Structure formats: C-alpha cells, structure tokens
mmCIF file of C-alpha atoms and ligand atoms in Angstrom:
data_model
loop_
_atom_site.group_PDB
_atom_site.id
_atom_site.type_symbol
_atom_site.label_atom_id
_atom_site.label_comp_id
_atom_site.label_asym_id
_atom_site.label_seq_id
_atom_site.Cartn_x
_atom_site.Cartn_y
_atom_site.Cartn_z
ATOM 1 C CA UNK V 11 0.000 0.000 0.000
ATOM 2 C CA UNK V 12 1.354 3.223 -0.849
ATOM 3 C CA UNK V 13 0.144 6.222 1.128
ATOM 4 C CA UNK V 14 -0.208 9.985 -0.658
ATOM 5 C CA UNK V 15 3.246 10.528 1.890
ATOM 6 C CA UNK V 16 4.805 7.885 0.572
ATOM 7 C CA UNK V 17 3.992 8.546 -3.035
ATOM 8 C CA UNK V 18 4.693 12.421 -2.338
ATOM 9 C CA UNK V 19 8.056 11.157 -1.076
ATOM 10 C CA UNK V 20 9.224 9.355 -4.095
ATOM 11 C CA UNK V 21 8.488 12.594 -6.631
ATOM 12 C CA UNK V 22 10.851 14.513 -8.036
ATOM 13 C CA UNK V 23 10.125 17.684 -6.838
ATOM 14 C CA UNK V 24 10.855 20.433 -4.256
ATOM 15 C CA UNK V 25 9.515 19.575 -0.601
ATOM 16 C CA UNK V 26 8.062 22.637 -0.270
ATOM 17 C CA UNK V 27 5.882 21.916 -3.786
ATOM 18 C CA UNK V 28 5.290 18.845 -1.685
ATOM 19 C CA UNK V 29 3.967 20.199 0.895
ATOM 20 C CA UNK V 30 1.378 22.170 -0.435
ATOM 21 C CA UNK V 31 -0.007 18.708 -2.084
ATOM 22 C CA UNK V 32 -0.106 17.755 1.580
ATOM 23 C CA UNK V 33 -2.250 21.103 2.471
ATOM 24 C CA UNK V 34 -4.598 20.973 0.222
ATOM 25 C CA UNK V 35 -4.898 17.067 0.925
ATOM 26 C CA UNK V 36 -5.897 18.295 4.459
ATOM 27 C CA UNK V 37 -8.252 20.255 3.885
ATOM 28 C CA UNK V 38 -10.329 18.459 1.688
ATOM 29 C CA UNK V 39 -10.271 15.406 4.245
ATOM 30 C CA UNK V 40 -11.825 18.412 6.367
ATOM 31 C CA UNK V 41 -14.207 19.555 3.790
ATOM 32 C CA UNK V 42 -14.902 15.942 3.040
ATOM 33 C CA UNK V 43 -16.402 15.664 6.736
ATOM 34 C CA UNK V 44 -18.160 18.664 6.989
ATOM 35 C CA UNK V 45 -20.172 17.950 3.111
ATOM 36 C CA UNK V 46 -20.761 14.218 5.061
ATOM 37 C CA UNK V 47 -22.202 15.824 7.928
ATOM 38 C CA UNK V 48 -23.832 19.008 6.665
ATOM 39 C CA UNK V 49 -27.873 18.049 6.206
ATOM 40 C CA UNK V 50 -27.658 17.264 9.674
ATOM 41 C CA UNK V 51 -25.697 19.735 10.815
ATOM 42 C CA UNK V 52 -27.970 22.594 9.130
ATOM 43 C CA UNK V 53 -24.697 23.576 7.267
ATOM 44 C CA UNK V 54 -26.604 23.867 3.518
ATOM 45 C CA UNK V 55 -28.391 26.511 1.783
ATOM 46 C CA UNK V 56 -28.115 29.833 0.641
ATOM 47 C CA UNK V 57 -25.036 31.860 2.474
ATOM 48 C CA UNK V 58 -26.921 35.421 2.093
ATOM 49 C CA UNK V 59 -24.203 36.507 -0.343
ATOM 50 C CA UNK V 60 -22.909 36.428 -3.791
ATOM 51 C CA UNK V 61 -18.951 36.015 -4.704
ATOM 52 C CA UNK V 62 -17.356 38.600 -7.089
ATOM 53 C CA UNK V 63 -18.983 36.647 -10.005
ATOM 54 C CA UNK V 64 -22.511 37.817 -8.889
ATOM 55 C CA UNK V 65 -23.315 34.381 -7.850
ATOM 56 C CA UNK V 66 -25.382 33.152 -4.702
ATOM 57 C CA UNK V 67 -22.712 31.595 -2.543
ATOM 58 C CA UNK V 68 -24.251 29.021 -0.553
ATOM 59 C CA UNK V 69 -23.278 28.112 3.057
ATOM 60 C CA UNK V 70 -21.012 24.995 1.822
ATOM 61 C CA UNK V 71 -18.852 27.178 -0.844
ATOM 62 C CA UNK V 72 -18.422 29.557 2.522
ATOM 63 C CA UNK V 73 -17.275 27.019 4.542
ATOM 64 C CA UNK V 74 -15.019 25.499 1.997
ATOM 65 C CA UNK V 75 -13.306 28.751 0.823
ATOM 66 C CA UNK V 76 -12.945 28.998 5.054
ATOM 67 C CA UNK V 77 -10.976 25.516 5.223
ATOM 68 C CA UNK V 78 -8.965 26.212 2.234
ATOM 69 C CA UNK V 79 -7.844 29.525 3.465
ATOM 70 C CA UNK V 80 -7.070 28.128 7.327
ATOM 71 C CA UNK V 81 -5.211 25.432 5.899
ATOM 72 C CA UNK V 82 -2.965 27.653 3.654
ATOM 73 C CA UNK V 83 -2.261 30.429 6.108
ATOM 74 C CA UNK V 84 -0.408 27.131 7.921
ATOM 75 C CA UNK V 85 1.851 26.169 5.596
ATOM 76 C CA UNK V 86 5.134 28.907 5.282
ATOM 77 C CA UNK V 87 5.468 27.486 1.271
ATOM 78 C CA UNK V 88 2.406 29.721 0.705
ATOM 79 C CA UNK V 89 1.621 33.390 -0.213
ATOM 80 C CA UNK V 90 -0.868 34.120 -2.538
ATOM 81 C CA UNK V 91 -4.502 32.510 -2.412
ATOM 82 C CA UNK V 92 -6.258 33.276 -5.447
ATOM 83 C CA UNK V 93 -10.094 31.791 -4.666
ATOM 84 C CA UNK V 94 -13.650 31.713 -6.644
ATOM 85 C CA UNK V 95 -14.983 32.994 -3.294
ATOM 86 C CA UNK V 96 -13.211 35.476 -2.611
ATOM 87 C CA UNK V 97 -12.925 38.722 -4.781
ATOM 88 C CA UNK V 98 -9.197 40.033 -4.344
ATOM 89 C CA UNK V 99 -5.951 37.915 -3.986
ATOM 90 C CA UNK V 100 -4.910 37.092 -0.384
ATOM 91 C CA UNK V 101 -1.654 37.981 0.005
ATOM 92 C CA UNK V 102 -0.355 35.865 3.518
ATOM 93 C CA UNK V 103 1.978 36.580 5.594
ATOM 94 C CA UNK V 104 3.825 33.823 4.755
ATOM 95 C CA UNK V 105 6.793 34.511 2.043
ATOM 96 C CA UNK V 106 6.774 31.538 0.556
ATOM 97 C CA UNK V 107 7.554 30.704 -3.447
ATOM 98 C CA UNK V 108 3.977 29.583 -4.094
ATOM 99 C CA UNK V 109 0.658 30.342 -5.419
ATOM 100 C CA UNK V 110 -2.759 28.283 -5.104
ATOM 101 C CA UNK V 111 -5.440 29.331 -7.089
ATOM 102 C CA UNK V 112 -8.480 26.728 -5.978
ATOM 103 C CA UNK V 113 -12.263 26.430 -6.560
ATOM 104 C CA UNK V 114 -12.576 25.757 -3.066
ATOM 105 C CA UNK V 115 -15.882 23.998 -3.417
ATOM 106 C CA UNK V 116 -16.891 23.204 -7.573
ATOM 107 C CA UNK V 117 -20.892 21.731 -8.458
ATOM 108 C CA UNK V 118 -22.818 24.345 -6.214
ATOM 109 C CA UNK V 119 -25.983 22.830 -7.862
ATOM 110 C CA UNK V 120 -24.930 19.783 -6.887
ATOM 111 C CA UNK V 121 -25.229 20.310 -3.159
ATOM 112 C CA UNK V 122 -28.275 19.605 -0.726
ATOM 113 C CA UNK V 123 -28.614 16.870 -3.476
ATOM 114 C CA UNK V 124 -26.308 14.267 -1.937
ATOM 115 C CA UNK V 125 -24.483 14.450 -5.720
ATOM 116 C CA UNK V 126 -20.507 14.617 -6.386
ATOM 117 C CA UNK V 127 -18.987 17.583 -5.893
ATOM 118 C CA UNK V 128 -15.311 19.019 -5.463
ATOM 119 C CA UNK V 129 -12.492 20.896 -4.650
ATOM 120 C CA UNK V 130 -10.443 22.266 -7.509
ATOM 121 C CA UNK V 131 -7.030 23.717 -7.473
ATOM 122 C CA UNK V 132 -3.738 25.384 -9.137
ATOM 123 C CA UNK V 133 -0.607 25.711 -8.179
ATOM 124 C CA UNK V 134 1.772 28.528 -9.443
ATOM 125 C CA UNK V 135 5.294 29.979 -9.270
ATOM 126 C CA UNK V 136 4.568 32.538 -6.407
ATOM 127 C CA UNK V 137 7.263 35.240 -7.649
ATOM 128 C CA UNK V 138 5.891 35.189 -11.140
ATOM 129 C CA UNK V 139 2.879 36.923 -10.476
ATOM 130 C CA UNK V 140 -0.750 36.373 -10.514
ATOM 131 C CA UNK V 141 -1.720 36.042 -14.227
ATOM 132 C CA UNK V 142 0.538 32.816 -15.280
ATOM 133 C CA UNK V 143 -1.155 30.838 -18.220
ATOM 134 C CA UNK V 144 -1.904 26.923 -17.579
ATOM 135 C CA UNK V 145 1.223 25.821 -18.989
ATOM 136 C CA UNK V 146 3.541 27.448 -16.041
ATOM 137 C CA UNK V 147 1.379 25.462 -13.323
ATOM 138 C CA UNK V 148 4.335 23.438 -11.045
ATOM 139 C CA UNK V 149 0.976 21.031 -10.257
ATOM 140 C CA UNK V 150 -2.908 20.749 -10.149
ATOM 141 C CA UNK V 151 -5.155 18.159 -8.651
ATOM 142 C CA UNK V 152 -8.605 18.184 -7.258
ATOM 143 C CA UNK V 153 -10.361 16.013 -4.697
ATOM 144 C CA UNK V 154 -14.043 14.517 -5.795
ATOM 145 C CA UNK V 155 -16.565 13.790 -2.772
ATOM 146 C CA UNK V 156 -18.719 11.340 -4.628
ATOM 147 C CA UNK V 157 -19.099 7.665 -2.763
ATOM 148 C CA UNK V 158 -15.296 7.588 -2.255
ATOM 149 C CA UNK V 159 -13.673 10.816 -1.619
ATOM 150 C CA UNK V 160 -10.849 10.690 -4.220
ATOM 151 C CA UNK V 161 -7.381 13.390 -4.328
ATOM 152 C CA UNK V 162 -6.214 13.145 -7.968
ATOM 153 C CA UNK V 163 -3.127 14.914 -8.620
ATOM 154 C CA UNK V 164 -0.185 16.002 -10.682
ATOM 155 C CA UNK V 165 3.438 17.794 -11.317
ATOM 156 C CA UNK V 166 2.969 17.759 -14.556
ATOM 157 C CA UNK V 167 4.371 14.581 -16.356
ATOM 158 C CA UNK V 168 1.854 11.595 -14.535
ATOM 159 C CA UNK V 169 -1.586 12.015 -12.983
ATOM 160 C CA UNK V 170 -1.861 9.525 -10.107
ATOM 161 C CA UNK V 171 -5.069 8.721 -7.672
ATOM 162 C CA UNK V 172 -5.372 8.430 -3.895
ATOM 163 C CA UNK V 173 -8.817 7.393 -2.267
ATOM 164 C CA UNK V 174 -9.451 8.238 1.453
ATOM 165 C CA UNK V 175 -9.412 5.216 3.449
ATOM 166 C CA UNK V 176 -11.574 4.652 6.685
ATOM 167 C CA UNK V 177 -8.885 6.150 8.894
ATOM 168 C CA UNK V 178 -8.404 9.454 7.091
ATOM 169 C CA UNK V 179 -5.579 8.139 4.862
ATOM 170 C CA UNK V 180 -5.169 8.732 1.025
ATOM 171 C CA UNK V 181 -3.592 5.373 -0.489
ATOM 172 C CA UNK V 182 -2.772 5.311 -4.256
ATOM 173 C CA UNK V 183 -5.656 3.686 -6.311
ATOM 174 C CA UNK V 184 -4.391 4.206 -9.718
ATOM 175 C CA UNK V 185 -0.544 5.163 -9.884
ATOM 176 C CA UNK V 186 -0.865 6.984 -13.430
ATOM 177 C CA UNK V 187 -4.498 7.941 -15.363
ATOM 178 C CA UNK V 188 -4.655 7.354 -18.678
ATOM 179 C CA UNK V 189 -7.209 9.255 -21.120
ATOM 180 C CA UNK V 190 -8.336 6.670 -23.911
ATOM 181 C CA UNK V 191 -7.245 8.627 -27.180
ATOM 182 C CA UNK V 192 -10.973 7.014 -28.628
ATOM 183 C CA UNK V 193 -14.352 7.084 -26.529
ATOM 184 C CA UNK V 194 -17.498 7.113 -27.360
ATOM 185 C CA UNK V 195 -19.102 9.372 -24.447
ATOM 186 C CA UNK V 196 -19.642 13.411 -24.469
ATOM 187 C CA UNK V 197 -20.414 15.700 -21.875
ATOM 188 C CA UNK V 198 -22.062 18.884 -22.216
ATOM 189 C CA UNK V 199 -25.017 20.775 -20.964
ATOM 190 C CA UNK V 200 -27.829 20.085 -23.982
ATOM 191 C CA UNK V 201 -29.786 22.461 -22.686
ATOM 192 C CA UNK V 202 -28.597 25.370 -24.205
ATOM 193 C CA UNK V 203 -28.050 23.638 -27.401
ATOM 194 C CA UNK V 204 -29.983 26.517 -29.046
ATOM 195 C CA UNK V 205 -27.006 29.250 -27.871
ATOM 196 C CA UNK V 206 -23.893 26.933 -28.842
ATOM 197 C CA UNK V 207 -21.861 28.356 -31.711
ATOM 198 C CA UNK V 208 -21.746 26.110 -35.179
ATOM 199 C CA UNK V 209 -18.822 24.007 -34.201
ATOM 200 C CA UNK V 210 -20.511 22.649 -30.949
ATOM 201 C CA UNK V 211 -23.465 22.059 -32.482
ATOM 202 C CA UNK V 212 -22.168 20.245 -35.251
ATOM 203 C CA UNK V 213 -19.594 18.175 -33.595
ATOM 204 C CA UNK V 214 -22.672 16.985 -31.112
ATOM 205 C CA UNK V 215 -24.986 16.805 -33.642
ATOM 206 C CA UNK V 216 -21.979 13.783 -35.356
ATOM 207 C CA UNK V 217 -22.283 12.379 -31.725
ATOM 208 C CA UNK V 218 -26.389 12.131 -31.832
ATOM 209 C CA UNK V 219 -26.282 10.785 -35.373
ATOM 210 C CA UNK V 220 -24.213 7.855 -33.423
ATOM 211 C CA UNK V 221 -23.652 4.723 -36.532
ATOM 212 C CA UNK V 222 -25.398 5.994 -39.124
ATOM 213 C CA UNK V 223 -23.285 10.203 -39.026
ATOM 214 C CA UNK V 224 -19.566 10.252 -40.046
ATOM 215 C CA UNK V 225 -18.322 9.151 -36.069
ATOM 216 C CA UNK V 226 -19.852 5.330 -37.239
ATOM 217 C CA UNK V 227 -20.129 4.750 -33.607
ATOM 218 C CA UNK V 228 -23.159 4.901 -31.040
ATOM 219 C CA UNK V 229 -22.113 7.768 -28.370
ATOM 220 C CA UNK V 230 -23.773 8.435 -25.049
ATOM 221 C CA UNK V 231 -23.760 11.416 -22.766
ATOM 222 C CA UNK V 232 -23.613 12.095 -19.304
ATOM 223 C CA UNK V 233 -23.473 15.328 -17.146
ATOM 224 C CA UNK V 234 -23.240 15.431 -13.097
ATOM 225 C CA UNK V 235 -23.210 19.362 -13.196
ATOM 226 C CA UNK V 236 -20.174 19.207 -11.520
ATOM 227 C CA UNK V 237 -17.147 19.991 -13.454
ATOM 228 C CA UNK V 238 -15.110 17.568 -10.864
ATOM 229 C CA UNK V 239 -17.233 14.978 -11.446
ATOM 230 C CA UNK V 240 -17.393 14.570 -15.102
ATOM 231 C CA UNK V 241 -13.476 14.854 -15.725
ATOM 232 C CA UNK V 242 -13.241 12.678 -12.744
ATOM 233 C CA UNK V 243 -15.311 9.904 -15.169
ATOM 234 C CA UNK V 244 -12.999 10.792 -18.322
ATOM 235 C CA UNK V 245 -9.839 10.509 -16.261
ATOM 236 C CA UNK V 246 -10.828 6.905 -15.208
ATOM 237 C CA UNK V 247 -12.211 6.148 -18.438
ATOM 238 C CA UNK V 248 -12.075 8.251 -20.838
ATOM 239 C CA UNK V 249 -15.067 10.721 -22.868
ATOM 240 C CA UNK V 250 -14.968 14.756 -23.531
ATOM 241 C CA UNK V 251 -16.307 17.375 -21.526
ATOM 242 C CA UNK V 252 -17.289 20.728 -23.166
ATOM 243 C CA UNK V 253 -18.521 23.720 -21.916
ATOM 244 C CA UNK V 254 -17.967 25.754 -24.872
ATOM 245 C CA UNK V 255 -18.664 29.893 -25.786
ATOM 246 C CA UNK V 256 -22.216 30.269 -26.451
ATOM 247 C CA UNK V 257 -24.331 33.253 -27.220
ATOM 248 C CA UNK V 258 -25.216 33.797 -23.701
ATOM 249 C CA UNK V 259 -21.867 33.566 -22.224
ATOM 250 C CA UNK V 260 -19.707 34.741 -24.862
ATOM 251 C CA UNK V 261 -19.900 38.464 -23.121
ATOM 252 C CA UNK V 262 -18.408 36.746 -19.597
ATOM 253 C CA UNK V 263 -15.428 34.223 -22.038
ATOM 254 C CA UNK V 264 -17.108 31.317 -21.045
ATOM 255 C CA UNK V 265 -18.899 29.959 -17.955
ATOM 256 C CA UNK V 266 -15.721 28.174 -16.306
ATOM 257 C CA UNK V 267 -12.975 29.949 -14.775
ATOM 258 C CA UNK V 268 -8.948 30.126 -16.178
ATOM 259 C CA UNK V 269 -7.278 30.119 -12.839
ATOM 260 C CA UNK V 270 -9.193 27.565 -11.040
ATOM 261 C CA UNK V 271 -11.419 25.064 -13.205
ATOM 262 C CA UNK V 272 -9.761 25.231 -16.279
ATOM 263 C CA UNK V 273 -6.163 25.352 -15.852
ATOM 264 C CA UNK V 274 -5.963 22.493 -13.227
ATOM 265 C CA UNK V 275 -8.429 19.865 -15.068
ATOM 266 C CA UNK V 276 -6.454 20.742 -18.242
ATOM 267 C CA UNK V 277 -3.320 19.953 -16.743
ATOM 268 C CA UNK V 278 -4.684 16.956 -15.312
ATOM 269 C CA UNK V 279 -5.725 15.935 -18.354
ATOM 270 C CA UNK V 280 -2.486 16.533 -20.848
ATOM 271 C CA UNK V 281 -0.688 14.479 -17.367
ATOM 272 C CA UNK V 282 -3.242 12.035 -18.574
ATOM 273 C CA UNK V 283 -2.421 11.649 -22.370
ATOM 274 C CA UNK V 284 -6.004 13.558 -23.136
ATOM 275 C CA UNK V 285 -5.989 17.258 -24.735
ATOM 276 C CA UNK V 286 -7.591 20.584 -23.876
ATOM 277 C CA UNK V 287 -8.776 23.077 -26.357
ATOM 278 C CA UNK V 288 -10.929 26.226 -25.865
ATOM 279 C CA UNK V 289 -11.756 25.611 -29.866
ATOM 280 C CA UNK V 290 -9.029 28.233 -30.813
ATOM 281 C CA UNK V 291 -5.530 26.992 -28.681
ATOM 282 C CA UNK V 292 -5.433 24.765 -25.686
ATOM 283 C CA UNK V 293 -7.001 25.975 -22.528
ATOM 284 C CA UNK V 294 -2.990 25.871 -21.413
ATOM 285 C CA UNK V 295 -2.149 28.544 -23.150
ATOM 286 C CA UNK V 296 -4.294 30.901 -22.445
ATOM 287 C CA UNK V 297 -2.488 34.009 -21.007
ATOM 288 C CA UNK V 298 -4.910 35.526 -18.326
ATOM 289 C CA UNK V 299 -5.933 39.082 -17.877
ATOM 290 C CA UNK V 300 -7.674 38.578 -14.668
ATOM 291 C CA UNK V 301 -7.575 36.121 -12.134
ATOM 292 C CA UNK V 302 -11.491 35.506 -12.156
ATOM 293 C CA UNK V 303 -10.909 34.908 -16.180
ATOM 294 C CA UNK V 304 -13.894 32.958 -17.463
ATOM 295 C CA UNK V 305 -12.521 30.246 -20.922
ATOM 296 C CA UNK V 306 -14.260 28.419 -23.376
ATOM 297 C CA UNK V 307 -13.154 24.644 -21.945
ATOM 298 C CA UNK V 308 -13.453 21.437 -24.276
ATOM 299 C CA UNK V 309 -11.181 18.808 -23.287
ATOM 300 C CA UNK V 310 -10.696 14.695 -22.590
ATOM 301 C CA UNK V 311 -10.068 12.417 -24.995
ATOM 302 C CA UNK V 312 -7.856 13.342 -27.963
ATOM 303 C CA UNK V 313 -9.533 12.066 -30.336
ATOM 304 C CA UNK V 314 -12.611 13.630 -29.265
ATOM 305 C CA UNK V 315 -10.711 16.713 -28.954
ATOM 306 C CA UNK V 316 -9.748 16.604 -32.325
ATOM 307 C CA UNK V 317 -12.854 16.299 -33.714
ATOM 308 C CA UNK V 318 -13.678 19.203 -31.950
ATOM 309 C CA UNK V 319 -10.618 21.343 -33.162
ATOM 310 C CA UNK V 320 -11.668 20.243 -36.583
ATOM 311 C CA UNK V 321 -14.949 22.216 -36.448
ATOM 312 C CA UNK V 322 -13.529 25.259 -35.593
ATOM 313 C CA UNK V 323 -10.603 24.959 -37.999
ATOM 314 C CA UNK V 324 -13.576 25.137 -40.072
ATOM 315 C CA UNK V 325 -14.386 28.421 -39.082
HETATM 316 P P1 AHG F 427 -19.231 26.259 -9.281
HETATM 317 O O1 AHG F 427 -20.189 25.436 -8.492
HETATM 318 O O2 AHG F 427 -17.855 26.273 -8.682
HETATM 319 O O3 AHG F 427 -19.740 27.634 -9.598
HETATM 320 O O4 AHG F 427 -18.991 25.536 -10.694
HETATM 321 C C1 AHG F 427 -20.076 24.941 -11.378
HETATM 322 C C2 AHG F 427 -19.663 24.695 -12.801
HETATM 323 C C3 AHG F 427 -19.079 23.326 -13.073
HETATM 324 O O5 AHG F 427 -18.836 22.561 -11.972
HETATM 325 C C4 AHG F 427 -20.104 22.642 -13.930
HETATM 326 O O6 AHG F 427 -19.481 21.922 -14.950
HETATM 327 C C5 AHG F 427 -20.947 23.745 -14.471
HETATM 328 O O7 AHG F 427 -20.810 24.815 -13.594
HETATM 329 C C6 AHG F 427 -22.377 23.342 -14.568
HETATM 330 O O8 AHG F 427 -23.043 24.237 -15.352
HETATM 331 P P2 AHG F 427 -24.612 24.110 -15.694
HETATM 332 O O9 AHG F 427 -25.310 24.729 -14.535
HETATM 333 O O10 AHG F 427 -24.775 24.867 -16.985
HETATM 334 O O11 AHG F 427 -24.942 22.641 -15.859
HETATM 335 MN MN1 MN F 428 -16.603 25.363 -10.084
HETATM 336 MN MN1 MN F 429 -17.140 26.790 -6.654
#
C-alpha cells in the first residue's frame, strides 16, 4: 500500500511543492467531513451573499473557501490565495515561493442533493505573479466527494489517484491515469443547445447521429453538473467534456474559470495523455488578464478533442 506521503516522497520535486499537495490534501479530508455531515448539521443553503462573479454563494462554498484559506495560512510554502470565493488575492503573511489558485468547493448545484462535488485547485510559481497561463502550473489536482472521496493529482508529467481510506488516509488507487485517445461518451449541458456556436453544435450533432453520421459509432452522454465529477469519469475512463462559448456567455469568455477550473483539469488531463482546447488553442495557453478569467473549456479524450478542433478549424 502506498500512502499519498509515501507517493509524495518518491516525486521529483521540491519539498516545499510537496507540501502544499499535503495542504490541500488536508483540507479536503476536512471539507470531506463537513459535506458528510452538513444536512444534519444545518450547514446547507443559501449563504446570504454572492462572490465577485454575482453568484449566490451558498453556506457549503463559505465554509469550503474557510478551510482552504485556514489550511494555507499554515503552511510557510504559501503566499498568494487566489479563490472563486473570494474577490481580491490574499496575500499571507507567509513569504513563501507559491501560489494556489483553488475552486474551493466546484458543483454548487450539486449540493443539498447528496451528488458529487469538489475541490479544484492550481498551483503557481509565487514570484511570477498572478496572471501565469496553464502551462507554467508546477501542479494541479482536485479532490471529488462522490461515494469515495478521491485526491487526484499532478506535477505535470503523470496524474496519479489516492482514495481516502476509513482512517483518514489517502492510499494510491491508480498510480498513473490514462485518457483513452478514442471514446465514445460526451459531456455537455444540452440544454442550451440553441445558444452553442456552429462548431458545438455540429460536432454533437456527429455524436447524436451515433452509426449511421460520419463518427460510425453509437455515443452516449452524461453530465453530473459538476465539473469535478465529469473529468473525474474521463480521467478513469475516458469521454470529452465541453462547456464551450455560447451566445449567452460569450460576453463573460465562457462559464468556467482560467485560474481555477480550467487550468488544473487541463493539466490533469495533458498528465493524462487527453488534450484541452478552448476551440481556438489549448485551454494551457491561455495568457490571463484577470484572475477571475472565465474560458471556453473542451477537453478529454484526444480524439474527441480533435474532432472538436476540426470544427472550428472550419471556421
Ligand atoms: P461552481 O459550483 O464552482 O460555480 O462551478 C459549477 C460549474 C461546473 O462545476 C459545472 O461543470 C458547471 O458549472 C455546470 O453548469 P450548468 O449549470 O450549466 O450545468
Ligand atoms: Mn466550479
Ligand atoms: Mn465553486
């Protein structure tokens, strides 16, 4: 059995990098607790607020943010704390060379529902400022509260999984992901087919044709509603995940954020042998102009991704 410690232990890679792996492994074991406890604990709902996005915080993504933040402040390897929660960078007091950028609680919708939901984050060169594209992250990772809590991580060059065990442990499930480059299973919010541009709709519309359009395969789609969630699914087995520029979003970039949904699941997924595109370059490239950035995000399988590419190539 190989514990996140040991596996942490065996990288390549500066302790204090290390560490913050550690941190954020912390406090989602905490925030894993608190989402296990919260209908009974009155801890869901509405907080009374909205974030700097304009949208309703609830009591969980309050709580969350909280953990992440208390967690942070304790380790002297961080100094900036970019959040979705909270509107301004928080600059710590410790000087330390790095900087986490983290959805501290990802699938709102999905809470009070007893459906999967996460904790995304970033981490970033602390003395190279806040507004880094995807491709200078030092590491990424997310944890997924579904019926296993699972902390799936990387440096860059493998993607490994941990599960939390009964005793508050993460042991290594799956030692490096691998992305299928071919699936047959697409992710995207069909409800506002009518406002998706005419790459999205066509490459979907290939999908819903199944064996009989130019694909000559049956495809089927799922959506949790939790960004976490699905890639968590293509990670383990493959598919795409879109949430592409539509009519209603375009003004905003996208729905999902740069900094903290983006960036990190991209990563994850390139660790992974999968692709990223935002339909014009990959999502990695992306060089952001604020650190709530919103980005068209299409990525998983590379085939699939391709496919998708291909569409807009077409203009
Ligand atoms: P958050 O809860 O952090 O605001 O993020 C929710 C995101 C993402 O998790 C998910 O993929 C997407 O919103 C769901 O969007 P729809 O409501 O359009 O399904
Ligand atoms: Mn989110
Ligand atoms: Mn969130």
């Amino acid at each position: 059995m190989t514990t996140l410690s040991d596996w942490l232990a065996a990288q390549n890679v500066d302790q204090g990098l290390a560490s913050v792996m550690t941190t954020m492994a912390a406090a989602s074991v905490e925030i894993a607790g608190v989402l296990r406890q919260a209908a009974i604990t009155g801890q869901t709902g509405l907080a009374g607020q909205t974030n700097v996005q304009g949208e309703d915080q609830k009591a969980l993504d309050v709580i969350s943010n909280h953990i992440v933040l208390n967690h942070i402040g304790q380790n002297p390897h961080i100094s900036i704390l970019i959040s979705e929660e909270l509107d301004e960078p928080v600059h710590l007091q410790n000087q330390g060379a790095y900087l986490v950028a983290t959805d501290p609680l990802d699938g709102s919708s999905n809470l009070d529902v007893n459906v999967t939901v996460g904790t995304i984050f970033s981490i970033l060169d602390a003395r190279k400022g806040l507004l880094q594209p995807g491709s200078a992250q030092l590491g990424a990772g997310y944890a997924a509260y579904g019926p296993a809590t699972s902390f799936v991580i990387t440096f860059g060059p493998v993607a490994a999984a941990f599960t939390l065990d009964e005793t508050g442990v993460f042991v290594l499930t799956t030692a490096q992901l691998g992305v299928p480059a071919a699936s047959a299973e697409y992710a995207i919010n069909t409800a506002r087919e009518r406002l998706w541009d005419r790459a999205t709709k066509g490459y979907v519309a290939e999908n819903v044709a199944g064996e009989t359009g130019p694909a000559g395969k049956r495809y089927n789609m799922r959506w949790v509603g939790s960004m976490v969630a699905d890639v968590h699914r293509i990670l383990m087995r493959g598919g795409i995940f879109m949430y592409p520029l539509d009519s209603e979003n375009a003004a905003k970039g996208g729905r999902l954020r740069l900094l903290y949904e983006g960036n990190p699941m991209a990563l994850l997924v390139q660790a992974a042998g999968g692709a990223s595109t935002t339909g014009q370059q990959s999502v990695l490239d992306v060089v952001p102009s604020d650190i709530h950035q919103r980005v068209p995000v299409v990525l998983g399988s590379a085939d699939e991704v391709k496919r998708v590419e291909a569409w807009y190539a077409k203009g």
